[in-house]
Short mmCIF file of C-alpha atoms in Angstrom, two decimals:
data_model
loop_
_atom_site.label_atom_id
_atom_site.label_comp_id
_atom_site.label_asym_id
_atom_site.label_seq_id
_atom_site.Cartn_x
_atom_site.Cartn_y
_atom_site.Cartn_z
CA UNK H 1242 -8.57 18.23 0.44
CA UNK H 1243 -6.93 16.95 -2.80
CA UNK H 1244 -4.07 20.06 -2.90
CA UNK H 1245 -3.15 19.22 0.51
CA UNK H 1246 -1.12 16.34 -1.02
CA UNK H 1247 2.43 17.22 -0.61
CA UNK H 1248 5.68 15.85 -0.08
CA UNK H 1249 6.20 15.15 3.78
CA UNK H 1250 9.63 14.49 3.06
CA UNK H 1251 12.39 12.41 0.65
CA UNK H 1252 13.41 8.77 0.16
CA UNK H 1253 17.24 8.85 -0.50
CA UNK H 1254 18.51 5.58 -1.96
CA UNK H 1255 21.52 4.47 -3.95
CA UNK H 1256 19.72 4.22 -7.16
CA UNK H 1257 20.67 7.50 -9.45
CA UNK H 1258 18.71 5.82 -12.18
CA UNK H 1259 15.88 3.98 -13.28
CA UNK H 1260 17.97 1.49 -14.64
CA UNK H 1261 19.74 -0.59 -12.06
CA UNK H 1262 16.64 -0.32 -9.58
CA UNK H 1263 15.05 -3.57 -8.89
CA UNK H 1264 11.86 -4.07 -9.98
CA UNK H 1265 9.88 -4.79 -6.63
CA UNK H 1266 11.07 -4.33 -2.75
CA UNK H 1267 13.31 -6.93 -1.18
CA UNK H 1268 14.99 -8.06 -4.32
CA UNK H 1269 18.05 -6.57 -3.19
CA UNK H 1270 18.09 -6.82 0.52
CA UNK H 1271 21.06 -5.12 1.88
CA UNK H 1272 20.64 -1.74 -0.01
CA UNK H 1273 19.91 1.15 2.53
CA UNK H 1274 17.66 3.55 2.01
CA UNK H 1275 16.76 6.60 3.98
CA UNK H 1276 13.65 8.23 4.62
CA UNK H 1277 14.22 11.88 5.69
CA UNK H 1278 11.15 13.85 6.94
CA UNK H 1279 10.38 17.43 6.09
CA UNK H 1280 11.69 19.14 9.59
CA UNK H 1281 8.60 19.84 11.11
CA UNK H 1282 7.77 16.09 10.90
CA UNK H 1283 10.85 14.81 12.09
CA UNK H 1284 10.89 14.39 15.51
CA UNK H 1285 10.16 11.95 18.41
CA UNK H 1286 6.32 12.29 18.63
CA UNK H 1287 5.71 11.68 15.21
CA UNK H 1288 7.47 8.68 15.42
CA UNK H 1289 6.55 7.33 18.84
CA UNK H 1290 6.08 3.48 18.77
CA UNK H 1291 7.07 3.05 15.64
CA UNK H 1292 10.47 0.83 16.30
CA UNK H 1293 7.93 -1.64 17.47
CA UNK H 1294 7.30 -2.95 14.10
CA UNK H 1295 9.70 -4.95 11.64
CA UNK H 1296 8.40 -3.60 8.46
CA UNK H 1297 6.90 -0.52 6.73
CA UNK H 1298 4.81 0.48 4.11
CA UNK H 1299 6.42 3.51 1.98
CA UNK H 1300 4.03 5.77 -0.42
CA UNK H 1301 5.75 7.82 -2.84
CA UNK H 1302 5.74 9.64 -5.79
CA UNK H 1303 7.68 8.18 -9.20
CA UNK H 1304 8.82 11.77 -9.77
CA UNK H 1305 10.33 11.02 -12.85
CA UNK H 1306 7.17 9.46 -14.07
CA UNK H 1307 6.22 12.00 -16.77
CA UNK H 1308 3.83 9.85 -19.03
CA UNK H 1309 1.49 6.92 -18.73
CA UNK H 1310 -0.51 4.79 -21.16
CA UNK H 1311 -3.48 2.69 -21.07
CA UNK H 1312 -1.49 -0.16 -21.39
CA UNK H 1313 1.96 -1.50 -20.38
CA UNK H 1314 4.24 -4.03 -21.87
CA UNK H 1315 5.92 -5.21 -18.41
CA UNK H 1316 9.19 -6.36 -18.69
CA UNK H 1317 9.08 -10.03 -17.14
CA UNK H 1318 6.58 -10.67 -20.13
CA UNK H 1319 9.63 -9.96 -22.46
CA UNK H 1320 8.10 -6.55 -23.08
CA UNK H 1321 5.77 -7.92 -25.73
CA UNK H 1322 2.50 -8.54 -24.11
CA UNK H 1323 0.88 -5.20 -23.41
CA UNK H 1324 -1.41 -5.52 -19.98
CA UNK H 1325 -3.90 -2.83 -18.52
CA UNK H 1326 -2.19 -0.22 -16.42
CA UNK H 1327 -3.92 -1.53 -13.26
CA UNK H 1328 -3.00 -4.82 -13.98
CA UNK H 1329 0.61 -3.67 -13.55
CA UNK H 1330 2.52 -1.99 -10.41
CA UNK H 1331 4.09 0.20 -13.06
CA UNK H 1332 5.47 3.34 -11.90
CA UNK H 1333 4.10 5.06 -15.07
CA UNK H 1334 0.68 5.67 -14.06
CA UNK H 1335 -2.63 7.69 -14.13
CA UNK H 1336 -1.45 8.82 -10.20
CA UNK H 1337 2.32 8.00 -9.87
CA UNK H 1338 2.22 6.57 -6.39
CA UNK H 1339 4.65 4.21 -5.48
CA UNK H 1340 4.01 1.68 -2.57
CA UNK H 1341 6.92 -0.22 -1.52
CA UNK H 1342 7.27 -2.67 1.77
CA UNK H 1343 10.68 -2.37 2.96
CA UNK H 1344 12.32 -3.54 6.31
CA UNK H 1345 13.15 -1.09 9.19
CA UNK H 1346 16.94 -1.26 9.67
CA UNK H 1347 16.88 1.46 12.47
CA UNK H 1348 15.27 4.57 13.17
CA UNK H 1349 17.46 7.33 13.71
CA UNK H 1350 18.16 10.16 16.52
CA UNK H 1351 17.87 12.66 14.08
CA UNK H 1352 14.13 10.82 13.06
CA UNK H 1353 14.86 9.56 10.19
CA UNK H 1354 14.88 6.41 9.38
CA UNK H 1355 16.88 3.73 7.72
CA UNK H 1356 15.62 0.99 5.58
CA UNK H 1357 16.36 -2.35 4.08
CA UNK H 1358 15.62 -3.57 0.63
CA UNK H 1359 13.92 -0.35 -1.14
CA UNK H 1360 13.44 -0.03 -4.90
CA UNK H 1361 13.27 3.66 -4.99
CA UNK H 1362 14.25 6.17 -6.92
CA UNK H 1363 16.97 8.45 -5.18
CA UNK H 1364 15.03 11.83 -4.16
CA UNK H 1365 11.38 10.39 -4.02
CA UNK H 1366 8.98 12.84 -2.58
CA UNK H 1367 7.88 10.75 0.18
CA UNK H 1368 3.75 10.66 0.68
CA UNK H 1369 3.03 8.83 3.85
CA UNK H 1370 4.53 5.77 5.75
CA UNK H 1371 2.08 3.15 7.72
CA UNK H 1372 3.47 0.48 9.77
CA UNK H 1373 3.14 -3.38 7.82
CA UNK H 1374 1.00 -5.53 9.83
CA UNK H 1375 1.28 -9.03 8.88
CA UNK H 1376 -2.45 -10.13 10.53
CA UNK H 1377 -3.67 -7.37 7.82
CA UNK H 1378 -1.26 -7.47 5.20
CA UNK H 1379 0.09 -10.96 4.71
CA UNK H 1380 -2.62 -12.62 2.26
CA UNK H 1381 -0.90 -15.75 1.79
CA UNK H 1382 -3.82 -16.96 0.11
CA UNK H 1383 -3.66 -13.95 -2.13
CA UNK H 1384 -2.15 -15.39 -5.84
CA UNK H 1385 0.20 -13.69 -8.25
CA UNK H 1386 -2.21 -13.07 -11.44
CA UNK H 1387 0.10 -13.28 -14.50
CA UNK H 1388 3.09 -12.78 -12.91
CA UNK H 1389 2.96 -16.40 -11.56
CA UNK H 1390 2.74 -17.57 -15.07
CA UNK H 1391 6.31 -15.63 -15.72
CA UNK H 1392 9.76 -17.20 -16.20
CA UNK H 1393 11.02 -17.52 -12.36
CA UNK H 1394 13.54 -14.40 -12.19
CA UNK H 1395 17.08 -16.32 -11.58
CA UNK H 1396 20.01 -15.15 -10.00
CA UNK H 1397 22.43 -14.30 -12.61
CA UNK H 1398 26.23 -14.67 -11.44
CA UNK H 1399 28.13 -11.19 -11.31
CA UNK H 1400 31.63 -11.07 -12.51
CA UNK H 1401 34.49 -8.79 -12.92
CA UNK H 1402 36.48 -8.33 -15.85
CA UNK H 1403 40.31 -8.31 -15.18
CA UNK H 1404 40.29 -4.49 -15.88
CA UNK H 1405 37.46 -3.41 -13.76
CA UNK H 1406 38.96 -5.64 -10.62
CA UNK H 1407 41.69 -3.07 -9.04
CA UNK H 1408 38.57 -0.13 -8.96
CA UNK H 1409 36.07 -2.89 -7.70
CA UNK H 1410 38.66 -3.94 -5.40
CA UNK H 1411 39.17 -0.14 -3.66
CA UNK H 1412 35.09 0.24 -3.02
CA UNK H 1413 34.05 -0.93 0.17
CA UNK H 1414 32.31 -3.94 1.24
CA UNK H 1415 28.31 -2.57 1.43
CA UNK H 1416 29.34 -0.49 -2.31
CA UNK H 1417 30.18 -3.88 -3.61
CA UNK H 1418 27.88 -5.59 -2.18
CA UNK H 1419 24.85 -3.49 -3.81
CA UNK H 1420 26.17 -3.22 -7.04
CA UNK H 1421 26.10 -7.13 -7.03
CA UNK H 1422 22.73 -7.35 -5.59
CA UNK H 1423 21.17 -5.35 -7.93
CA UNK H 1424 23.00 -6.29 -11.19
CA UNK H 1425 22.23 -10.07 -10.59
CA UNK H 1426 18.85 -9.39 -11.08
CA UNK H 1427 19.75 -8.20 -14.66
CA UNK H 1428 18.33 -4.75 -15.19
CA UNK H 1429 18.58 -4.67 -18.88
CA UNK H 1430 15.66 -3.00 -19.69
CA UNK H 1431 13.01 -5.40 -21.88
CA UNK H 1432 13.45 -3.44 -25.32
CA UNK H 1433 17.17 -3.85 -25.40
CA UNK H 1434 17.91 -7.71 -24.54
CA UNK H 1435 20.80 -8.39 -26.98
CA UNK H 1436 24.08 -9.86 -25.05
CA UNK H 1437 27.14 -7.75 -25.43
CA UNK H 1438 25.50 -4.51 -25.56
CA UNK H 1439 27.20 -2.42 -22.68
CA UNK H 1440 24.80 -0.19 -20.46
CA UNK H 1441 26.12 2.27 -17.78
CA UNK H 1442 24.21 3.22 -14.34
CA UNK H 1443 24.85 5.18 -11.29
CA UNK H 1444 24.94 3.59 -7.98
CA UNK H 1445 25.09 6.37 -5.79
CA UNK H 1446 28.66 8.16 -6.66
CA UNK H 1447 30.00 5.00 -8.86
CA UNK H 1448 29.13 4.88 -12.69
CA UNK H 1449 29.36 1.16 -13.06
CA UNK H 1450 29.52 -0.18 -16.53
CA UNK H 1451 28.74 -3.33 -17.46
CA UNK H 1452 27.04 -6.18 -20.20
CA UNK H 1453 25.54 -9.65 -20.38
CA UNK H 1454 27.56 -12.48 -21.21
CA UNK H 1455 25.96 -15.88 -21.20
CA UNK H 1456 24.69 -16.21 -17.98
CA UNK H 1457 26.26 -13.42 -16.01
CA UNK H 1458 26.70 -9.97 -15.83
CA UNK H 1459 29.88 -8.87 -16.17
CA UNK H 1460 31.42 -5.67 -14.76
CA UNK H 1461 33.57 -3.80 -17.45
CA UNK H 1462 34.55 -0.60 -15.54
CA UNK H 1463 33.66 1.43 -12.23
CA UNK H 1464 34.46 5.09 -12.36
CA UNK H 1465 33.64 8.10 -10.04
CA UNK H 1466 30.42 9.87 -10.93
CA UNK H 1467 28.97 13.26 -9.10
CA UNK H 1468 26.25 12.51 -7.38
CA UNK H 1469 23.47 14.21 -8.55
CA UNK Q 129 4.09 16.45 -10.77
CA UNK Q 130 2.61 17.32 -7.23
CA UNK Q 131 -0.62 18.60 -8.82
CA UNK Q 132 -0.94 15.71 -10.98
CA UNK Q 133 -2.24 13.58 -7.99
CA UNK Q 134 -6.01 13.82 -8.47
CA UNK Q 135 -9.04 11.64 -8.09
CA UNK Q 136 -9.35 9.35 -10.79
CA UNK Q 137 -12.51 7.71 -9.79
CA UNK Q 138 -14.50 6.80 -6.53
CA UNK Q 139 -15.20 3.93 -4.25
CA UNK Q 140 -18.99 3.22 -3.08
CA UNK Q 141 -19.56 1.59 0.07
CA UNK Q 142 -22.50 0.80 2.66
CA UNK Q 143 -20.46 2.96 4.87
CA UNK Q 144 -22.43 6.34 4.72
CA UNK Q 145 -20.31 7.69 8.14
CA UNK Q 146 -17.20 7.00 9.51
CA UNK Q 147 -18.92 5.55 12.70
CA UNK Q 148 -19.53 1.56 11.85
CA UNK Q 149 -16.75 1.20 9.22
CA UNK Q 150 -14.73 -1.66 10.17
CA UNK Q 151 -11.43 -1.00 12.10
CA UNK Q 152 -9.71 -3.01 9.01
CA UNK Q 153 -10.33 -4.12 5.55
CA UNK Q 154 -11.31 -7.69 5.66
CA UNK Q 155 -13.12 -7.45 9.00
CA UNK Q 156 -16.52 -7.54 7.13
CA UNK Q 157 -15.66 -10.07 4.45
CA UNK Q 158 -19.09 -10.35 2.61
CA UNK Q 159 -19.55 -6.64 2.38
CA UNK Q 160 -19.36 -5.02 -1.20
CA UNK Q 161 -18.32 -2.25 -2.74
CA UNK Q 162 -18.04 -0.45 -5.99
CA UNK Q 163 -14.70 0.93 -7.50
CA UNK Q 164 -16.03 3.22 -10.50
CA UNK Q 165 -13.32 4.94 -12.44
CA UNK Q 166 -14.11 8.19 -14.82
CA UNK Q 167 -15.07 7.79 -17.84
CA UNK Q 168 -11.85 8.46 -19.18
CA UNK Q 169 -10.46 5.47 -17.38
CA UNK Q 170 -13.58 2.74 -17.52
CA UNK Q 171 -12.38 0.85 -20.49
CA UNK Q 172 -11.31 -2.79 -21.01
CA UNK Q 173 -7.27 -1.45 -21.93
CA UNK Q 174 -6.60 0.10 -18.71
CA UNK Q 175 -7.69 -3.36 -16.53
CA UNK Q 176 -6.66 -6.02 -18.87
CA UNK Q 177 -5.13 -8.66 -17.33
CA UNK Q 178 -6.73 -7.85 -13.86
CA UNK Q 179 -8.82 -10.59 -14.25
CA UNK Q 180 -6.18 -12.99 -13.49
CA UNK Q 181 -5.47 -11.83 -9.35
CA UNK Q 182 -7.71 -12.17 -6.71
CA UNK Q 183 -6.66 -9.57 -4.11
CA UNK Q 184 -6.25 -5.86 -4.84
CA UNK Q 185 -4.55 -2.55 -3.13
CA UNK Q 186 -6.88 0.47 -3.37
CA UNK Q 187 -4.96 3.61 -2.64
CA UNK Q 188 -7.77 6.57 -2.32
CA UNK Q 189 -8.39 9.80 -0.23
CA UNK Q 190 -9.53 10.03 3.53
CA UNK Q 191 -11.62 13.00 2.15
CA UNK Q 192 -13.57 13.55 5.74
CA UNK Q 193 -9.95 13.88 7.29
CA UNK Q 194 -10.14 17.12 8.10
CA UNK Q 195 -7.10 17.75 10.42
CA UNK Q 196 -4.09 15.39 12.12
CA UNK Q 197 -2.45 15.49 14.97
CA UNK Q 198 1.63 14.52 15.70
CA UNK Q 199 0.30 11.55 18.09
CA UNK Q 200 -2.50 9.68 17.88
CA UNK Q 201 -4.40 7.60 20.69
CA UNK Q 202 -5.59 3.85 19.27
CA UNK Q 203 -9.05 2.71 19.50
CA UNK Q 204 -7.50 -0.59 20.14
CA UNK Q 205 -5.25 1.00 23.09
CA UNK Q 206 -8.33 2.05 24.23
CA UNK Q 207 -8.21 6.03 23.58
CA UNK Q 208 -5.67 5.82 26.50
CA UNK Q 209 -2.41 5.46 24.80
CA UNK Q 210 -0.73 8.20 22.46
CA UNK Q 211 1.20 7.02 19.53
CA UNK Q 212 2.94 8.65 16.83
CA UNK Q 213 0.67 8.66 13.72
CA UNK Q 214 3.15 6.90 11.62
CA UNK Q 215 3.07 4.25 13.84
CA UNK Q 216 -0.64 4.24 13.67
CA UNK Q 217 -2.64 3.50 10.41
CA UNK Q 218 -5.50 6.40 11.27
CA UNK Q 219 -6.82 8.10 8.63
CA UNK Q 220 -5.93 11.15 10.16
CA UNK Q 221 -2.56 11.84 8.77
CA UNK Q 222 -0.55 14.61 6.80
CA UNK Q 223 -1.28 13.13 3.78
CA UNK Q 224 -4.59 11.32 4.36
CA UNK Q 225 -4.22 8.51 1.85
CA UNK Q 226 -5.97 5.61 2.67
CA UNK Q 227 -4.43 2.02 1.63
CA UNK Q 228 -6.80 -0.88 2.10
CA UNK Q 229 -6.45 -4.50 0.63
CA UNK Q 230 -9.82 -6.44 -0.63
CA UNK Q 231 -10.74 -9.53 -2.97
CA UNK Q 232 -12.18 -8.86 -5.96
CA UNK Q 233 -15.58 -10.11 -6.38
CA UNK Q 234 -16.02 -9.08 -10.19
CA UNK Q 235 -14.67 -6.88 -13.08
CA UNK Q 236 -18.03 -5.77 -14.59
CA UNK Q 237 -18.88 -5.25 -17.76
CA UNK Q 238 -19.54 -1.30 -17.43
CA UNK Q 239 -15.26 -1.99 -16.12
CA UNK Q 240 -16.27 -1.17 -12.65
CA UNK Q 241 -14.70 -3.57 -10.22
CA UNK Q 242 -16.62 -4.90 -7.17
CA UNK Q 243 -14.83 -5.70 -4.17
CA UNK Q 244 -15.17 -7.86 -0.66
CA UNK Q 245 -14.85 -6.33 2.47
CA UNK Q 246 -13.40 -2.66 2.03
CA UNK Q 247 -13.11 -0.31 5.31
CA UNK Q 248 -14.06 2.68 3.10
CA UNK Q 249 -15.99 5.25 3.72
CA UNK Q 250 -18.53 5.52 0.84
CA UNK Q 251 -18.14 8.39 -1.64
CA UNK Q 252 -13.84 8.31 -1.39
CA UNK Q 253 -12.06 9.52 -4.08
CA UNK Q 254 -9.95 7.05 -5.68
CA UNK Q 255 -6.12 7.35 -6.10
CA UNK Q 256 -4.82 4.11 -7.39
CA UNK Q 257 -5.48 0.84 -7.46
CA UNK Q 258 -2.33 -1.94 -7.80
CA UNK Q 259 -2.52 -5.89 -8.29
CA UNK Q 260 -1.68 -7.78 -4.55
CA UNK Q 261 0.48 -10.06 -5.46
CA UNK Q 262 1.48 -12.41 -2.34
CA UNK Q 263 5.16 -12.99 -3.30
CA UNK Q 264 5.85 -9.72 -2.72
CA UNK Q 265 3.06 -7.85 -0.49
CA UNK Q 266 2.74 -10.94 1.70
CA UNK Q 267 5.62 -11.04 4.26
CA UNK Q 268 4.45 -13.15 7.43
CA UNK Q 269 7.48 -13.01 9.31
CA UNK Q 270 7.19 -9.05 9.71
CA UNK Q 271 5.28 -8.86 13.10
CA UNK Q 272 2.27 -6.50 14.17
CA UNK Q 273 4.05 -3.97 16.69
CA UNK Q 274 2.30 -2.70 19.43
CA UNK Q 275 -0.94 -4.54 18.53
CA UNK Q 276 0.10 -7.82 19.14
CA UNK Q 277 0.17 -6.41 22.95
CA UNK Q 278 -3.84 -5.41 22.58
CA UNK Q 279 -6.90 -7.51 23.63
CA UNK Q 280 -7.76 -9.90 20.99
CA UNK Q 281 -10.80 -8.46 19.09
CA UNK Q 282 -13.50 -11.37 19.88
CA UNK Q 283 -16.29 -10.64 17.74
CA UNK Q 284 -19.72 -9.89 19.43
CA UNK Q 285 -23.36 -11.42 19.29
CA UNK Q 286 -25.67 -9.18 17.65
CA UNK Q 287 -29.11 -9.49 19.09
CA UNK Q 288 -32.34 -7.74 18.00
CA UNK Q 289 -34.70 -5.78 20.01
CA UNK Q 290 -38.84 -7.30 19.33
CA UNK Q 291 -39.01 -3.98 18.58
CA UNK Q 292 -36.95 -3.98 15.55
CA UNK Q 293 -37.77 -7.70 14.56
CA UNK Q 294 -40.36 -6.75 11.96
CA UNK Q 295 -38.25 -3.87 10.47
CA UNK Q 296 -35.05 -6.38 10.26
CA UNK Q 297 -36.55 -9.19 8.92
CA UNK Q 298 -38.16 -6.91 5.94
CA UNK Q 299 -34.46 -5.92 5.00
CA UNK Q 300 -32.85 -8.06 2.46
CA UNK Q 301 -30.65 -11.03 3.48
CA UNK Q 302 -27.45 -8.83 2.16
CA UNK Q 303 -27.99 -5.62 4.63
CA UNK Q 304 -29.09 -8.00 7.35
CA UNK Q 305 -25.81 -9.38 6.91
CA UNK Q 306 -23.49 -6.52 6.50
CA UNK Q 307 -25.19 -4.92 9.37
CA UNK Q 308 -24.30 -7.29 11.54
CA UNK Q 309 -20.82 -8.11 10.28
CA UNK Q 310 -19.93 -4.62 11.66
CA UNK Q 311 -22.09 -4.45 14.49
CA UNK Q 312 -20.02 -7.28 15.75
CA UNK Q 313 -16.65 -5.54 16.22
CA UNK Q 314 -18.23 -2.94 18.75
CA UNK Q 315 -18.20 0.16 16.43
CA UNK Q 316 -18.24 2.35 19.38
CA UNK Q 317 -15.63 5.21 19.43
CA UNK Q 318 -13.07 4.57 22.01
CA UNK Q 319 -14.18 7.69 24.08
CA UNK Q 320 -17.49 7.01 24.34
CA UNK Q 321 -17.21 2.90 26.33
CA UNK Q 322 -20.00 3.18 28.77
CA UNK Q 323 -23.00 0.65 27.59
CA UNK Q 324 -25.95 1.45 27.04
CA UNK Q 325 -25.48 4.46 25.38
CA UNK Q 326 -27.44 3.72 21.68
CA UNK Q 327 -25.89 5.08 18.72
CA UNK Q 328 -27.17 5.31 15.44
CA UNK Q 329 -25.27 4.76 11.89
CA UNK Q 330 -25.76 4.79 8.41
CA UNK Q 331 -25.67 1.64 6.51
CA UNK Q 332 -26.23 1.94 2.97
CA UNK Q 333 -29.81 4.01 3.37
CA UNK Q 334 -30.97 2.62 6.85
CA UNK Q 335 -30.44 3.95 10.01
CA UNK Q 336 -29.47 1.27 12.51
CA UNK Q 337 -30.10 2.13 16.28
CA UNK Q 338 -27.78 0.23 18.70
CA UNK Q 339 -26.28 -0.20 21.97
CA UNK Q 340 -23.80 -2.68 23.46
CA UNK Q 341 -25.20 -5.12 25.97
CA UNK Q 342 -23.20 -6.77 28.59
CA UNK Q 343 -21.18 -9.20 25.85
CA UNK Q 344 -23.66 -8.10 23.07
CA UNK Q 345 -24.70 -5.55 20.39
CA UNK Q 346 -28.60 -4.63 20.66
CA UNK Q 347 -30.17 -3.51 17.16
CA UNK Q 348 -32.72 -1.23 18.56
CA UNK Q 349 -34.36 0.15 15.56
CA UNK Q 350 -33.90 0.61 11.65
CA UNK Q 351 -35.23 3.52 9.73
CA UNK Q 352 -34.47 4.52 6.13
CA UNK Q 353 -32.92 7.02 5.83
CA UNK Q 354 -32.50 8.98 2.71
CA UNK Q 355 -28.75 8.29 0.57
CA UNK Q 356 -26.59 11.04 0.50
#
């Protein structure tokens, strides 16, 4: 039973990178993501009654998960504390499944399907999807362990520095859009929080570079990248 | 990094056959099971921090799943309507990974975890298991598809043959429980409606006897039977 795991497909996604993903579904809610079934899976049986339902569960693997320890230092603990592994949704894990909820934007004539709000990898071997059901899924009552004892994440203001504004300028709306969404969230990774420090990522075909300053982000050059 | 995904412990359950295991995790709140990592894995590193949610995702292998099919027909639909399987949450699927959430009861000291009110069949091989944390997993504004348009499940009463009175009231208050917490929901198979029918399952090691009765579930009998 167990080797009959396999990829049933791909998530596509702007996110080249780890860095610059957000760190849990919905965070950035206008990124579109793609989810592209293997061909024999694509089609309209499959599928069938499936656009009756808002949201989605995704399973995946965190391909470029290549190690995992017993014990994580997450990063909205300041990367200091070190918690259990299954105390964590870390991607770096025993069995690197991912499990994302993400909204259904549209599903597609050629069966894929299109997604809100995914923080996925670009190229994710897709493992399964299952419809969300709120009367099953939606624990209200449910708490948030230690997370809830974390700073609250804020909003960090994005700007553009005087050289960067002519490229940000020529991108179009939903490019500019996501690279604000998911910068505002401030994706400096937790070993490596000293303002000024410059970091570069790649939002689908756009290397965006960029630092902390104060309390924004600001954008310090957007040039072409291949994508991958 | 495919044949990475393997079992990394198991879950054990009353639920010795797939007949009787609730439709849905939660469904059978005071039932408990056992999720027992390997050895490797049973320490107090991997699950530190755990302690502090109440509500967990268990990610682990449909392992009696033995084939799938592009559309599926519902139990709830009553066996009448096909839908495609990714619009279904049946366990028979390409990849059969199972995805239930259940409230912790404990973290033991042996760093096995008992939970409330799994739909798992007992003996699953365990995949993952991730914190529920309600700011993100619990979205009540995403609807329930085409099961919001199926008959309200209205729990049963569960009545018990003289016959069986002796042999019921010798079982401890826990199994008398749990038996009837999924007797309740009408564990019959959607293809096989007609009452009075009797049907026999395994709960933990007895063999319960029923049959539905007009608006009720009949315990006819309860044998042990021997654990597998």
């Amino acid at each position: 039973m167990i080797n009959n795991i396999e990829p049933i497909g791909a998530i596509h996604s702007p996110f080249q990178q780890k860095l610059g993903i957000p760190r849990q579904p919905g965070l950035a809610q206008s990124v579109e993501s793609q989810i592209i079934f293997h061909p024999s899976l694509a089609k309209e049986e499959t599928l069938r009654g499936l656009e009756t339902f808002t949201h989605l569960w995704v399973l995946y693997l965190c391909h470029k998960s290549e190690s995992w320890r017993e014990t994580i230092r997450p990063p909205r603990l300041g990367g200091k504390k070190k918690l259990g592994v299954f105390a964590t949704r870390s991607p770096h894990r025993p069995n690197p499944i991912g499990l994302s909820v993400v909204k259904i934007k549209s599903i597609n004539p050629d069966h894929s399907i299109t997604i809100y709000g995914a923080d996925i990898l670009d190229g994710s071997p897709l493992l399964d999807i299952k419809p969300y059901l709120s009367m099953w899924d939606s624990i209200p009552e449910a708490n948030n362990g230690w997370v809830d004892n974390t700073p609250q994440l804020e909003a960090l203001e994005v700007i553009i520095h005087p050289d960067a504004l002519q490229d940000f300028n020529n991108l179009d709306l939903y490019t500019q859009s996501i690279i604000k969404e998911t910068l505002r969230w401030d994706p400096r990774p937790a070993y490596s929080k000293d303002d000024g420090r410059s970091f570069t990522h790649r939002i689908n075909h756009f290397d965006i570079t960029w630092s902390k300053l104060d309390e924004s982000i600001q954008i310090l050059g957007i040039r072409p990248g291949q994508k991958k």
